[in-house]
PDB file of C-alpha atoms in Angstrom:
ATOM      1  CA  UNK A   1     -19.252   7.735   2.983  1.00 68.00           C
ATOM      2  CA  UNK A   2     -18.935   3.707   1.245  1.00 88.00           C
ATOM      3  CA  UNK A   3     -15.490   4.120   1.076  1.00 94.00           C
ATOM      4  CA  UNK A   4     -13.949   0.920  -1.085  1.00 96.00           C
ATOM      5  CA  UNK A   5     -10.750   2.915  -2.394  1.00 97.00           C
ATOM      6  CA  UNK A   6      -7.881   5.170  -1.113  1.00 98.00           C
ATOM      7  CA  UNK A   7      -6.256   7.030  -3.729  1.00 98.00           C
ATOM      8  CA  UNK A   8      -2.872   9.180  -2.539  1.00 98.00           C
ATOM      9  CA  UNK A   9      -0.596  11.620  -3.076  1.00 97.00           C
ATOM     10  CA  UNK A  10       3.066  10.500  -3.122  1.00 97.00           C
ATOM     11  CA  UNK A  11       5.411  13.942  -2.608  1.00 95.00           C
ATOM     12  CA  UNK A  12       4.935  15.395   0.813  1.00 95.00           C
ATOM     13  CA  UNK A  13       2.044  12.527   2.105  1.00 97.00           C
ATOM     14  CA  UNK A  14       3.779   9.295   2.120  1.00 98.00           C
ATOM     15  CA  UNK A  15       7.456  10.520   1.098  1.00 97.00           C
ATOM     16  CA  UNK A  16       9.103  13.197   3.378  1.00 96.00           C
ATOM     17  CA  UNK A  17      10.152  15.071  -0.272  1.00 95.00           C
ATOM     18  CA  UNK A  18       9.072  18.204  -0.076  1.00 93.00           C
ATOM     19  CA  UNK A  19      11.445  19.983   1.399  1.00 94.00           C
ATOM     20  CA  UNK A  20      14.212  18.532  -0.850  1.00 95.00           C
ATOM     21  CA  UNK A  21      11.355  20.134  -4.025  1.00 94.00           C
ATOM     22  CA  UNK A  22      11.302  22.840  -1.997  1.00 95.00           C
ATOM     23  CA  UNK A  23      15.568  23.421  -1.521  1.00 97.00           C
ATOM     24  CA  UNK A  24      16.423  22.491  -4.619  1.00 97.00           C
ATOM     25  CA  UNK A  25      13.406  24.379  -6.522  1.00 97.00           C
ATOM     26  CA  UNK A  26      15.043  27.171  -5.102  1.00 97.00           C
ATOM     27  CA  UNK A  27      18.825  26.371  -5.392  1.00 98.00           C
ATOM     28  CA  UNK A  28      18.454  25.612  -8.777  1.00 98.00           C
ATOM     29  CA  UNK A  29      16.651  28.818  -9.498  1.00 97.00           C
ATOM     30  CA  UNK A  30      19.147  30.911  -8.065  1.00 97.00           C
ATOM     31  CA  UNK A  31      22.159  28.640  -9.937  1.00 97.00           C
ATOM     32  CA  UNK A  32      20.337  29.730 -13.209  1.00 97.00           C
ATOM     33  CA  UNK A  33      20.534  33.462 -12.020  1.00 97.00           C
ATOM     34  CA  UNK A  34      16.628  34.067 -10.948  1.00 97.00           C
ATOM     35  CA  UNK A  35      15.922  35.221  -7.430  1.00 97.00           C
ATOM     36  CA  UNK A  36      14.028  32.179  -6.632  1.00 97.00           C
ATOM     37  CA  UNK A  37      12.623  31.436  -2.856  1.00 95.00           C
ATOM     38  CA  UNK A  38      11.016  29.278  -0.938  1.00 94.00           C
ATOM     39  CA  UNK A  39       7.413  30.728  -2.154  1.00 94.00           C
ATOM     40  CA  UNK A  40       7.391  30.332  -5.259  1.00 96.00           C
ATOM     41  CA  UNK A  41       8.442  26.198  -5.134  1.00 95.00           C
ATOM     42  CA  UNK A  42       6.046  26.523  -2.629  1.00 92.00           C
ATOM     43  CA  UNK A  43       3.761  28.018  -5.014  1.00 92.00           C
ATOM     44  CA  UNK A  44       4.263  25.485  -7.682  1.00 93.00           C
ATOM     45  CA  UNK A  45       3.903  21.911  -5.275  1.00 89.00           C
ATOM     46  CA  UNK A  46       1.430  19.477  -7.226  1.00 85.00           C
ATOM     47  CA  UNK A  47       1.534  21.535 -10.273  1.00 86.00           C
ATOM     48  CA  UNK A  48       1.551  19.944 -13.617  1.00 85.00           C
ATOM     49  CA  UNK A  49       4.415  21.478 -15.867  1.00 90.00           C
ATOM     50  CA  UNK A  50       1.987  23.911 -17.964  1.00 91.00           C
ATOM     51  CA  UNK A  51       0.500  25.253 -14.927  1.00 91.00           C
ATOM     52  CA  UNK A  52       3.830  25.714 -13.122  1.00 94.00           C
ATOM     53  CA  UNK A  53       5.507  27.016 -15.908  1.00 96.00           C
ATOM     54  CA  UNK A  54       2.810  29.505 -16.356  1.00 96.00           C
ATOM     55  CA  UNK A  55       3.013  30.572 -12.270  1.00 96.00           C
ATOM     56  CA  UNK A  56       6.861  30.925 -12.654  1.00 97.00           C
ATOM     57  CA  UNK A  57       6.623  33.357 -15.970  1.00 97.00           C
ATOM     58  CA  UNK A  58       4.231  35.344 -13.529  1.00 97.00           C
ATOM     59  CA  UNK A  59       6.752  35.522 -10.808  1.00 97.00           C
ATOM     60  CA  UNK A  60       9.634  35.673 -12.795  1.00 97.00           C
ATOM     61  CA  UNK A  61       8.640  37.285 -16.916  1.00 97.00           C
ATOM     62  CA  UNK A  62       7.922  35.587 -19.913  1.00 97.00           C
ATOM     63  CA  UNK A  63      11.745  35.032 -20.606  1.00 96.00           C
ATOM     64  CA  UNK A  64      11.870  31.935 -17.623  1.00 97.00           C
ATOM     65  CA  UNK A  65      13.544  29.028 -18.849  1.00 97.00           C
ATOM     66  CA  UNK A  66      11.763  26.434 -16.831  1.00 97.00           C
ATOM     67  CA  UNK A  67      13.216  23.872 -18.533  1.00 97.00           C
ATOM     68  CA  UNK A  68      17.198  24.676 -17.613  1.00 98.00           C
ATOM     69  CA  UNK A  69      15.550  25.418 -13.864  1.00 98.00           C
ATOM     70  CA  UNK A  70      13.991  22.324 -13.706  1.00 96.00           C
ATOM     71  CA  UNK A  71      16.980  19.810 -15.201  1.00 97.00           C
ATOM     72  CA  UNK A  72      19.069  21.918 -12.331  1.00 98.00           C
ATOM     73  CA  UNK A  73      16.695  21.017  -9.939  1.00 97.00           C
ATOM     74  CA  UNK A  74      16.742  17.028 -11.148  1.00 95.00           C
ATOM     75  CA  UNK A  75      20.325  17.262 -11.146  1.00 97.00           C
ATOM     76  CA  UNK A  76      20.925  18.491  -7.432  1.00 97.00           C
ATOM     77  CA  UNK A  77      18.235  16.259  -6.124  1.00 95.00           C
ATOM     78  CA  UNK A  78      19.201  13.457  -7.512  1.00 94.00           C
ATOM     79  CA  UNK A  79      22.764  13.866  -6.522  1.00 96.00           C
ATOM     80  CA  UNK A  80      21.552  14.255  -2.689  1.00 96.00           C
ATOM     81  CA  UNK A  81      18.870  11.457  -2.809  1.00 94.00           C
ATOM     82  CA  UNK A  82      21.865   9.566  -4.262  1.00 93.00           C
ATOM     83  CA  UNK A  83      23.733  10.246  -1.464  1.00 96.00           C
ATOM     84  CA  UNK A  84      21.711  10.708   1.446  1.00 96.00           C
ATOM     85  CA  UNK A  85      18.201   8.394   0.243  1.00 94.00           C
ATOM     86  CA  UNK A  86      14.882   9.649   0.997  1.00 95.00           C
ATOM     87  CA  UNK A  87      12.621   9.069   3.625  1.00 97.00           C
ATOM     88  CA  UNK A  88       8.953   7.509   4.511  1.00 97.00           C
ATOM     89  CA  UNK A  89       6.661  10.424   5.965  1.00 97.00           C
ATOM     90  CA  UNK A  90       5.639   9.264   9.439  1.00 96.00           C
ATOM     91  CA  UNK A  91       2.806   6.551   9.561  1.00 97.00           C
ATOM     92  CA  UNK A  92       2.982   5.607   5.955  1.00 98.00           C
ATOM     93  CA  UNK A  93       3.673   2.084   6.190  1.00 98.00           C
ATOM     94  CA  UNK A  94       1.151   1.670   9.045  1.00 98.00           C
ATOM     95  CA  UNK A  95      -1.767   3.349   7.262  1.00 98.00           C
ATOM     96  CA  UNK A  96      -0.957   1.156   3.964  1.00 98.00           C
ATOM     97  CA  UNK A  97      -0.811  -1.494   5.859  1.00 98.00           C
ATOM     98  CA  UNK A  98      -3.778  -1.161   7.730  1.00 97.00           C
ATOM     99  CA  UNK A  99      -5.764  -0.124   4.139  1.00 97.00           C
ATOM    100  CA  UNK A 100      -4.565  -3.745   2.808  1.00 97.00           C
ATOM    101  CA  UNK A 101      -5.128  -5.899   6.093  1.00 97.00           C
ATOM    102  CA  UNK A 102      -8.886  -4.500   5.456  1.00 96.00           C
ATOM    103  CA  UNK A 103      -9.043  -5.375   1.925  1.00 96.00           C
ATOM    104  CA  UNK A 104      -9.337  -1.342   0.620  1.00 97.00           C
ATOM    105  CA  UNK A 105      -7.740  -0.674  -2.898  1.00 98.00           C
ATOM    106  CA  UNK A 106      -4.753   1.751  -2.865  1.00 98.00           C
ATOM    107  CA  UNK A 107      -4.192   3.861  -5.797  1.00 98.00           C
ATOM    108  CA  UNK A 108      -1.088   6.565  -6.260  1.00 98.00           C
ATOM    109  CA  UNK A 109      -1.583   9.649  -8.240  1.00 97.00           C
ATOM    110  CA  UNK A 110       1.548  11.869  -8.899  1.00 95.00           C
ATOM    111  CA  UNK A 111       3.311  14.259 -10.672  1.00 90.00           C
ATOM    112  CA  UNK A 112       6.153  12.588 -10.376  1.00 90.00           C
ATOM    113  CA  UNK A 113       7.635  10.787 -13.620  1.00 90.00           C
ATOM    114  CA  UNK A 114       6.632   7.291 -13.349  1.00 94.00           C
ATOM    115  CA  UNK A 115      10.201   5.527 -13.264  1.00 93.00           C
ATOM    116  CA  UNK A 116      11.101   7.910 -10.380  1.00 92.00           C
ATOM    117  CA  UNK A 117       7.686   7.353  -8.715  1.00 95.00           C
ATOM    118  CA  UNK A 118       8.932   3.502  -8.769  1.00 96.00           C
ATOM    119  CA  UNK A 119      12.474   4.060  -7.493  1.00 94.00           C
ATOM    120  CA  UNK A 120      11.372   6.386  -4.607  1.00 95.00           C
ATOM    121  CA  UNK A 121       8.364   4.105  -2.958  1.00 97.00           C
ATOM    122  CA  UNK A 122      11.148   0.983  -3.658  1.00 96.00           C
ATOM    123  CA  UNK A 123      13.633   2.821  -2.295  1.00 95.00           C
ATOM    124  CA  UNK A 124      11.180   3.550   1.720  1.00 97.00           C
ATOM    125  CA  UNK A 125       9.823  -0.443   1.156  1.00 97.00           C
ATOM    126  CA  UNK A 126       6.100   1.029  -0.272  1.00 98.00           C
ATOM    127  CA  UNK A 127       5.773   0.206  -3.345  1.00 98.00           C
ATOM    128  CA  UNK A 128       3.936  -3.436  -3.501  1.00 97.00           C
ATOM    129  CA  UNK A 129       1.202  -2.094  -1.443  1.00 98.00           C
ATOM    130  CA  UNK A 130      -0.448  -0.326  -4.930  1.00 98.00           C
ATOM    131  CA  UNK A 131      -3.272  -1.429  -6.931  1.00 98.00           C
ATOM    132  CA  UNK A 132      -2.382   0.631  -9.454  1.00 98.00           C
ATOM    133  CA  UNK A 133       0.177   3.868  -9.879  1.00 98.00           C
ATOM    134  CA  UNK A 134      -0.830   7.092 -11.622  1.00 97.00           C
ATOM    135  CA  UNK A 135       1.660   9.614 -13.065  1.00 93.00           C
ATOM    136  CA  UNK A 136       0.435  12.935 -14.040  1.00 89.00           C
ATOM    137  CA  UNK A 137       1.901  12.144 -17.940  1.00 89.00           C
ATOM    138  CA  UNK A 138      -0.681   9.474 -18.358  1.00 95.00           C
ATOM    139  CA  UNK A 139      -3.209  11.688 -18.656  1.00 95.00           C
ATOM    140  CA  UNK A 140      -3.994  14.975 -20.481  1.00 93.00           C
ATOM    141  CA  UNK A 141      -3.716  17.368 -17.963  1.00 93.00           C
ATOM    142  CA  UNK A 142      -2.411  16.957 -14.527  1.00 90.00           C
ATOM    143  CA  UNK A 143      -3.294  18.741 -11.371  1.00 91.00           C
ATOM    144  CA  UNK A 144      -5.121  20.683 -10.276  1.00 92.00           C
ATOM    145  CA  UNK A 145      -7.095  19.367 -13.251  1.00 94.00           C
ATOM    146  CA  UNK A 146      -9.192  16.272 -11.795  1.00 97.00           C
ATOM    147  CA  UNK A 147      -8.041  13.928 -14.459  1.00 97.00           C
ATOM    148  CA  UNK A 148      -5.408  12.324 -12.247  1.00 97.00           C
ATOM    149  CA  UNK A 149      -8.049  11.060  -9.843  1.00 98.00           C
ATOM    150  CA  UNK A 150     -10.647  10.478 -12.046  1.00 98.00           C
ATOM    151  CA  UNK A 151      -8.248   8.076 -13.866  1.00 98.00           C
ATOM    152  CA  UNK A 152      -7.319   6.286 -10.373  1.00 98.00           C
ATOM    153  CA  UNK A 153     -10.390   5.881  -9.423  1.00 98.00           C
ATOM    154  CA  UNK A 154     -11.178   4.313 -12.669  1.00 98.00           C
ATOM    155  CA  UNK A 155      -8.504   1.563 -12.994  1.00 98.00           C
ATOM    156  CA  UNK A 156      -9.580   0.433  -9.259  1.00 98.00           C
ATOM    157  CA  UNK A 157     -12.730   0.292 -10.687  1.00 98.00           C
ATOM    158  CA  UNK A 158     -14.551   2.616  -8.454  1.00 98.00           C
ATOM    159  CA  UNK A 159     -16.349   5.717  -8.218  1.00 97.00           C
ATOM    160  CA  UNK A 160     -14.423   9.486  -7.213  1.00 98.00           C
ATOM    161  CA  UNK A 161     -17.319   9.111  -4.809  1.00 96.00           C
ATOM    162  CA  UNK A 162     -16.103   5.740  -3.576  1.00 97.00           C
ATOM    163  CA  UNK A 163     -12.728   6.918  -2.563  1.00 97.00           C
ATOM    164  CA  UNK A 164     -11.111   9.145  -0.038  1.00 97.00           C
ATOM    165  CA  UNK A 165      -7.657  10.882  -2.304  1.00 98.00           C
ATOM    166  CA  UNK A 166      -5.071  12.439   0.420  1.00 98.00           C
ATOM    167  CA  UNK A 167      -3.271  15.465  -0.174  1.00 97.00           C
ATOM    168  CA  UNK A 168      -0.719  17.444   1.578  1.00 95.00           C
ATOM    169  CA  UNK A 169      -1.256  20.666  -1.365  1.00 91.00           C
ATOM    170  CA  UNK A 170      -4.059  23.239  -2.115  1.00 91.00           C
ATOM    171  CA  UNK A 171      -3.500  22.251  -6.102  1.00 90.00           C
ATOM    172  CA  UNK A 172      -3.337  18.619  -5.240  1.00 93.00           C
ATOM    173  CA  UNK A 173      -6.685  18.883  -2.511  1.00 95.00           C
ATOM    174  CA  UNK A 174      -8.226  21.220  -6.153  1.00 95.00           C
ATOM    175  CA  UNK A 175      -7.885  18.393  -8.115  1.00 96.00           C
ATOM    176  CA  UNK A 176      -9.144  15.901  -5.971  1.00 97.00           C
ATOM    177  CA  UNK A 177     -11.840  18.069  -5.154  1.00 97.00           C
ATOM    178  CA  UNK A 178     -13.429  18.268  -8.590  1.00 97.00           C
ATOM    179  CA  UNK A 179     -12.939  15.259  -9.000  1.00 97.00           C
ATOM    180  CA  UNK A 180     -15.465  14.443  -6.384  1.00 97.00           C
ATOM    181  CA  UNK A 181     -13.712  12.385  -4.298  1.00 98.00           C
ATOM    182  CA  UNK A 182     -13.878  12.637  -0.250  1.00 97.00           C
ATOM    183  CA  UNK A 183     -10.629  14.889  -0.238  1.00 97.00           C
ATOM    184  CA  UNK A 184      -8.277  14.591   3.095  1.00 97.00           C
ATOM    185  CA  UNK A 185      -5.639  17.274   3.449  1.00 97.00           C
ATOM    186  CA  UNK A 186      -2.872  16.015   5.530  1.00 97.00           C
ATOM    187  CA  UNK A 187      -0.644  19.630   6.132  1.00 92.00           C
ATOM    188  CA  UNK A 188       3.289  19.842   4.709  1.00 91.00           C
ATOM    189  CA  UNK A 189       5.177  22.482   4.094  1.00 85.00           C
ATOM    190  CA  UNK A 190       1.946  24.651   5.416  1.00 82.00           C
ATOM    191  CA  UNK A 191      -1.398  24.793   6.284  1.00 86.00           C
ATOM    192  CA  UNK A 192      -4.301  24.797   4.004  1.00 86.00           C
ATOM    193  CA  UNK A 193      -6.346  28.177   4.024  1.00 85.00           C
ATOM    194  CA  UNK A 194      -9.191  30.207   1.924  1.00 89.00           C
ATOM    195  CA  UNK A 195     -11.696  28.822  -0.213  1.00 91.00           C
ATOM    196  CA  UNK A 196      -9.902  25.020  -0.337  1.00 93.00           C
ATOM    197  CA  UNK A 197     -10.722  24.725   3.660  1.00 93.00           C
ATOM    198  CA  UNK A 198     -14.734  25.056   1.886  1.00 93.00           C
ATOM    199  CA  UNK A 199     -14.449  22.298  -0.343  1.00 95.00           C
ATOM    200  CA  UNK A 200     -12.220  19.173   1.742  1.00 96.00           C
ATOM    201  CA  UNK A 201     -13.743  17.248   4.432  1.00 95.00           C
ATOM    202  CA  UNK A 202     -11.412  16.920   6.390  1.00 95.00           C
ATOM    203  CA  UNK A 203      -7.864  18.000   7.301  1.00 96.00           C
ATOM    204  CA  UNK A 204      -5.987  15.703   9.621  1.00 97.00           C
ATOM    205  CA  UNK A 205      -2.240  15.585  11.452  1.00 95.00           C
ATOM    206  CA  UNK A 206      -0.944  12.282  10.321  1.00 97.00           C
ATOM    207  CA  UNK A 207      -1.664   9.612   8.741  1.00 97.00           C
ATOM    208  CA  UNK A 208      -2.477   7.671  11.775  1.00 97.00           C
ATOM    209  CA  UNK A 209      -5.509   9.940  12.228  1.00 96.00           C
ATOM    210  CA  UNK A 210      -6.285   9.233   8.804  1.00 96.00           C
ATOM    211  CA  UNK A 211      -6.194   5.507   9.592  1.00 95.00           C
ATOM    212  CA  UNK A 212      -8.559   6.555  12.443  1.00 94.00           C
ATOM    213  CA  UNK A 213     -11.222   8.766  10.650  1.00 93.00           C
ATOM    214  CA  UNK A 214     -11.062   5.371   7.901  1.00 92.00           C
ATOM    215  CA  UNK A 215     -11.719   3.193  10.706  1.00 91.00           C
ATOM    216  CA  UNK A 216     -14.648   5.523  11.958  1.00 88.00           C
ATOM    217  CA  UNK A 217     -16.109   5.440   8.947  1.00 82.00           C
ATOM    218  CA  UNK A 218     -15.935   1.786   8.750  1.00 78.00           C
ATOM    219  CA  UNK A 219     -17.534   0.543  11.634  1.00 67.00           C
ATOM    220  CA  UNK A 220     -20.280   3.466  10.885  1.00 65.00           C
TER     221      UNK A 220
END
């Protein structure tokens, strides 16, 4: 690997965010009278909104109103982030920092609505460490489509081959993947399994053994 670029996830790599997708995903669900669980917002993480409207009309009939689900969703979890905040995952600040001491360029690529993208990483203290910041509705599809990374790798000015992306998701990890950059899974809300396992190079604890395996690679 020449590794000149690190492009990330946001939801469930560097922001502990998940599991409020995850409860409120399901609360809101269940508020609008479907019997939604945990796996199917599991089943949805990374998704752009035509894909995961599509998987929930498979779980749930063709008469899902993603829409109302999703505004309930907004509406709980913002009144608990509100309230409560939200938190760095463990490591984040140390691996951006260490990507920046070593003059790496950091791209974000996210689902998440740009604005919101903006308030979260202000909110944990990350946001100044980005190059550049990638929301899934700046380009024409979003993941697992590779477009998001293709795109972040282009405004750093770098290859997909140039740049390790980090993912915490199978769709997220599938996008990167075709994308052809050096794909990192770093495990969430659960492990990675079946054909994705073929396609990453590596999956890693934390994100201080991702600062190690960049390291490695650097002094290789």
């Amino acid at each position: 690997m020449k590794i000149k670029g690190v492009i990330f996830d946001m939801d469930g790599v560097l922001l502990d965010s998940e599991k409020l997708y995850i409860r409120f995903w399901s609360e809101a669900g269940k508020a609008c009278g479907y019997p939604f669980e945990k796996k199917h917002a599991l089943a949805i993480r990374s998704l752009a909104r035509p894909y995961a409207i599509e998987k929930l009309k498979g779980f749930f009939g063709d008469g899902f109103d993603y829409d109302a689900v999703r505004n309930k969703r907004i509406e709980l979890m913002d009144k608990y982030i509100a309230e409560n905040g939200i938190e760095a995952k463990p490591y984040a600040r140390y691996i951006l920092e260490y990507l920046k001491k070593n003059g790496y360029s950091i791209a974000l690529a996210t689902a998440t609505a740009l604005e919101r993208t903006k308030l979260y990483l202000t909110r944990v203290g990350l946001y100044s460490f980005f190059d550049e910041i990638i929301s899934a509705h700046m380009v024409k599809r979003g993941k697992p489509a590779p477009d998001i990374y293709l795109f972040a790798a282009e405004k750093l000015g770098l290859s997909p081959e140039e740049c390790i992306a980090v993912e915490d998701s199978s769709n997220g990890a599938l996008s990167a993947c075709e994308a052809g950059c050096f794909t990192v899974m770093v495990p969430d809300m659960d492990e990675p399994e079946g054909e994705i396992l073929n396609r990453i190079y590596k999956v890693v604890k934390n994100l201080k053994e991702l600062t190690e395996l960049i390291e490695e690679n650097r002094e290789s």
